[in-house]
Amino acid sequence: MNNNSYEQLIIGAGFAGICVAIQLKKAGFSNFIILERNGHLGGTWYDNAYPGAACDVESHLYSYSFEPNANWSKVFSRQGEILKYLDNCAEKYDINKYIQLNTSVAKAVFDEATGLWTVTDSNGKVYSAKSVISCAGGLSQPALPDIKGIGDFKGEKFHSARWDKSYELANKTVGVIGTGASAIQIVPAIAPVVKELQLFQRTPPWIMPKPDAEISGFRRGVYNRLPFMRSFYRWRLYWVHEMMALGFTRRPGILKLASKLASFYLKRSVPDETLRKKLTPNYIMGCKRVLISNDYYPALLRNNVHLITEHIDTMNASGIKTKDGVQHDFDAIIFATGFQAADGVVMFDLQGKNGLKLNDAWRDGAEAYLGTSVAGFPNFFMVVGPNIGLGHSSMILMIEAQVHYIMEAMKLMKSEGLKFVDVKKEVESAYNDDIQDKLSRTVWQSGGCVSWYQTKSGKNVTLWPGFTFTFMKRTKKFEPEKYELQRQ
Ligand code: NAP
């Protein structure tokens, strides 16, 4: 074996990649590497460093079950604190030495004869690995809007996940495009600083108040001294969120009640009827991600903030022209326009058996068995692959379940001396038919909206249509009978 040969090659050092590394170490593996494209670990929590960035799932649930943090300072922590948590985890489990920063994967090719993957990074360096574990994230590729003339704008412009920290927003006239989860955090954070903010809304989101608060020193002390109190709090959060899955997938009546609450919250927050009408969604709650915020509506009431609902026509050197012919001039334009989520999560050239390319296998939409294994791509595993996203709870729960499943596969491959494991096509197809059947009865498909959960043809390739405990049960054991097993 040369220096660049590994048992496992992990792509991405975010929550998923770090979890894989920690569990590999716990399982006794040590010959692995993590390739991380950024200059720091953290993945989405490194990328999304825009003003106001914070989690919208409670931190005591949005953290590893095996690494609780009694000291979260807020119910919903800010980006910096979450990144620090990940830094601490990497340090505690001695993971940093496995991470190679500033390294993007360009190509990965499987060789059936040797049962090995040959991976090439964007600098041309070549690695060999028995297994490739992609932890590249479902929301890692920013989506820029398809607006004519976008390149002509001469002012400053950047995407929310590529925030230009060196740009001074103070006293500038700023346009923000998009009103999703990112925008509703950015707008209140920058509104007091900028001279004028124009927010371009295409579809109003459903918004609920955010039950956020500082976690007092006393409460943190209790969680430190009496860990069962912290565990109980996490357990309670877990079940409250699981109940929300009922509304999205089985009991739409729950959403009806929730939308009444959201409408009441909107009415109380926005007295002006014309503005309120513009902010009222015209689709069933839950179809798009339900947002939570206490400061978004108040920000829209500021004199220097204007909500523009006229659709964008073109962009030009000085700003944006809307369909009504009005020109809006800006110093800077911020694209809070989301991510290429439904286009698949593997953004490099991946070739499995017989030169099969993942992009070809996924021509009709991304599919995988348990969001983890793709037929024809042996020893290739994904964390947060197709149909693993959640509309109702913490993604860390899904990540841990998938990582557990992958660890079971790693252990079996080692103990049985397997050359490769390749999920059977019929297993993958039957699984996905079932997923699509379940999804067809959810609010995400029938709620009357277009969302990033779907491909252009309307297929939902991003969300898990059920409870997290169902997924945990399904990933408890690796099922060799569902795979073609090739011995050495
Ligand atoms: P998003 O939810 O996809 O929102 C993108 C926004 O841009 C939408 O309002 C969309 O309008 C608008 N848009 C896109 N193209 C446009 C165009 N050509 N003209 C006008 N408007 C356009 O993206 P996001 O806000 O970045 O959030 C993505 C996901 O990331 C979230 O759903 C969530 O899962 C995650 N996230 C989480 C947090 C958190 O935990 N705190 C924060 C941020 C993001 P339409 O609705 O009409 O398409």
Short mmCIF file of N, CA and C and ligand atoms in Angstrom, two decimals, residues 45 50 54-57 139 145-147 160 177-183 185 200 202-203 288-289 312 336-339 450 452, ligand 1:
data_model
loop_
_atom_site.label_atom_id
_atom_site.label_comp_id
_atom_site.label_asym_id
_atom_site.label_seq_id
_atom_site.Cartn_x
_atom_site.Cartn_y
_atom_site.Cartn_z
N TRP A 45 -22.19 24.62 8.61
CA TRP A 45 -22.04 25.59 9.70
C TRP A 45 -20.79 26.43 9.59
N TYR A 50 -23.59 33.87 7.57
CA TYR A 50 -24.20 35.17 7.31
C TYR A 50 -24.71 35.79 8.62
N ALA A 54 -28.46 31.00 12.55
CA ALA A 54 -28.72 30.25 13.79
C ALA A 54 -29.49 28.99 13.41
N CYS A 55 -29.53 28.06 14.33
CA CYS A 55 -30.24 26.81 14.07
C CYS A 55 -31.75 27.01 14.27
N ASP A 56 -32.56 26.28 13.51
CA ASP A 56 -34.00 26.36 13.77
C ASP A 56 -34.53 25.06 14.38
N VAL A 57 -33.60 24.26 14.90
CA VAL A 57 -33.98 23.11 15.74
C VAL A 57 -33.22 23.33 17.06
N LEU A 139 -27.28 20.29 1.28
CA LEU A 139 -27.45 21.73 1.04
C LEU A 139 -26.09 22.40 0.99
N PRO A 145 -30.16 32.39 -8.78
CA PRO A 145 -31.39 32.42 -9.57
C PRO A 145 -31.10 32.57 -11.06
N ASP A 146 -32.01 32.01 -11.83
CA ASP A 146 -31.87 32.05 -13.28
C ASP A 146 -32.49 33.37 -13.78
N ILE A 147 -31.79 34.47 -13.53
CA ILE A 147 -32.32 35.79 -13.90
C ILE A 147 -31.46 36.35 -15.03
N SER A 160 -26.03 33.85 0.11
CA SER A 160 -26.05 33.81 1.58
C SER A 160 -25.02 32.82 2.16
N ILE A 177 -32.75 38.85 -2.39
CA ILE A 177 -33.68 38.03 -3.18
C ILE A 177 -33.95 36.74 -2.42
N GLY A 178 -35.24 36.45 -2.17
CA GLY A 178 -35.60 35.21 -1.49
C GLY A 178 -36.16 35.47 -0.10
N THR A 179 -37.11 34.62 0.28
CA THR A 179 -37.72 34.76 1.62
C THR A 179 -37.82 33.37 2.28
N GLY A 180 -36.74 32.57 2.16
CA GLY A 180 -36.69 31.26 2.81
C GLY A 180 -36.02 31.36 4.17
N ALA A 181 -35.57 30.21 4.68
CA ALA A 181 -35.00 30.13 6.03
C ALA A 181 -33.79 31.04 6.20
N SER A 182 -32.98 31.18 5.14
CA SER A 182 -31.78 32.03 5.25
C SER A 182 -32.19 33.50 5.30
N ALA A 183 -33.06 33.90 4.35
CA ALA A 183 -33.44 35.32 4.26
C ALA A 183 -34.11 35.82 5.54
N GLN A 185 -33.52 35.12 8.43
CA GLN A 185 -32.53 35.40 9.48
C GLN A 185 -31.66 36.60 9.10
N PHE A 200 -37.02 41.01 -2.13
CA PHE A 200 -37.79 40.49 -3.26
C PHE A 200 -38.40 39.14 -2.88
N ARG A 202 -41.01 36.04 -3.80
CA ARG A 202 -41.80 35.39 -4.85
C ARG A 202 -42.96 34.64 -4.20
N THR A 203 -42.64 33.92 -3.11
CA THR A 203 -43.68 33.16 -2.40
C THR A 203 -43.53 33.43 -0.91
N LYS A 288 -43.85 23.88 1.95
CA LYS A 288 -42.46 24.35 2.04
C LYS A 288 -42.08 24.32 3.51
N ARG A 289 -40.80 24.37 3.78
CA ARG A 289 -40.36 24.32 5.18
C ARG A 289 -41.05 25.42 6.01
N ILE A 312 -39.26 39.63 -10.43
CA ILE A 312 -38.06 40.17 -11.06
C ILE A 312 -38.10 39.85 -12.55
N ALA A 336 -30.42 35.10 -1.37
CA ALA A 336 -30.80 34.11 -0.33
C ALA A 336 -31.70 33.10 -1.02
N THR A 337 -31.17 32.54 -2.11
CA THR A 337 -31.98 31.76 -3.05
C THR A 337 -31.79 30.25 -2.92
N GLY A 338 -31.20 29.81 -1.81
CA GLY A 338 -31.19 28.38 -1.51
C GLY A 338 -30.11 27.58 -2.21
N PHE A 339 -30.37 26.28 -2.29
CA PHE A 339 -29.33 25.33 -2.70
C PHE A 339 -29.84 24.39 -3.79
N VAL A 450 -44.36 24.88 -4.98
CA VAL A 450 -43.14 24.36 -5.62
C VAL A 450 -42.04 24.56 -4.58
N TRP A 452 -37.90 23.31 -2.88
CA TRP A 452 -36.60 22.72 -3.18
C TRP A 452 -36.57 21.22 -2.84
P1 NAP B 1 -34.88 28.25 0.19
O1 NAP B 1 -35.70 27.84 1.33
O2 NAP B 1 -34.78 27.38 -1.00
O3 NAP B 1 -35.37 29.70 -0.22
C1 NAP B 1 -34.94 30.30 -1.40
C2 NAP B 1 -35.75 31.56 -1.60
O4 NAP B 1 -35.29 32.19 -2.78
C3 NAP B 1 -37.24 31.30 -1.79
O5 NAP B 1 -37.96 32.29 -1.16
C4 NAP B 1 -37.39 31.35 -3.31
O6 NAP B 1 -38.68 31.70 -3.72
C5 NAP B 1 -36.41 32.46 -3.62
N1 NAP B 1 -35.99 32.46 -5.01
C6 NAP B 1 -35.28 31.53 -5.67
N2 NAP B 1 -35.09 31.89 -6.93
C7 NAP B 1 -35.71 33.09 -7.09
C8 NAP B 1 -35.90 33.97 -8.17
N3 NAP B 1 -35.41 33.70 -9.38
N4 NAP B 1 -36.59 35.11 -7.96
C9 NAP B 1 -37.11 35.38 -6.75
N5 NAP B 1 -36.97 34.59 -5.69
C10 NAP B 1 -36.28 33.46 -5.86
O7 NAP B 1 -33.34 28.55 0.63
P2 NAP B 1 -32.75 28.90 2.04
O8 NAP B 1 -33.50 29.99 2.67
O9 NAP B 1 -31.29 29.09 1.89
O10 NAP B 1 -33.04 27.60 2.88
C11 NAP B 1 -32.77 26.31 2.35
C12 NAP B 1 -32.85 25.29 3.44
O11 NAP B 1 -31.68 25.38 4.22
C13 NAP B 1 -33.96 25.47 4.43
O12 NAP B 1 -35.20 25.00 4.01
C14 NAP B 1 -33.44 24.75 5.63
O13 NAP B 1 -33.62 23.37 5.50
C15 NAP B 1 -31.97 25.08 5.55
N6 NAP B 1 -31.68 26.26 6.38
C16 NAP B 1 -31.75 26.11 7.71
C17 NAP B 1 -31.49 27.18 8.50
C18 NAP B 1 -31.56 27.00 9.96
O14 NAP B 1 -31.62 25.97 10.52
N7 NAP B 1 -31.51 28.03 10.66
C19 NAP B 1 -31.19 28.42 7.97
C20 NAP B 1 -31.10 28.54 6.60
C21 NAP B 1 -31.36 27.45 5.81
P3 NAP B 1 -39.80 30.57 -3.96
O15 NAP B 1 -40.24 30.14 -2.60
O16 NAP B 1 -40.84 31.24 -4.74
O17 NAP B 1 -39.13 29.47 -4.72
#
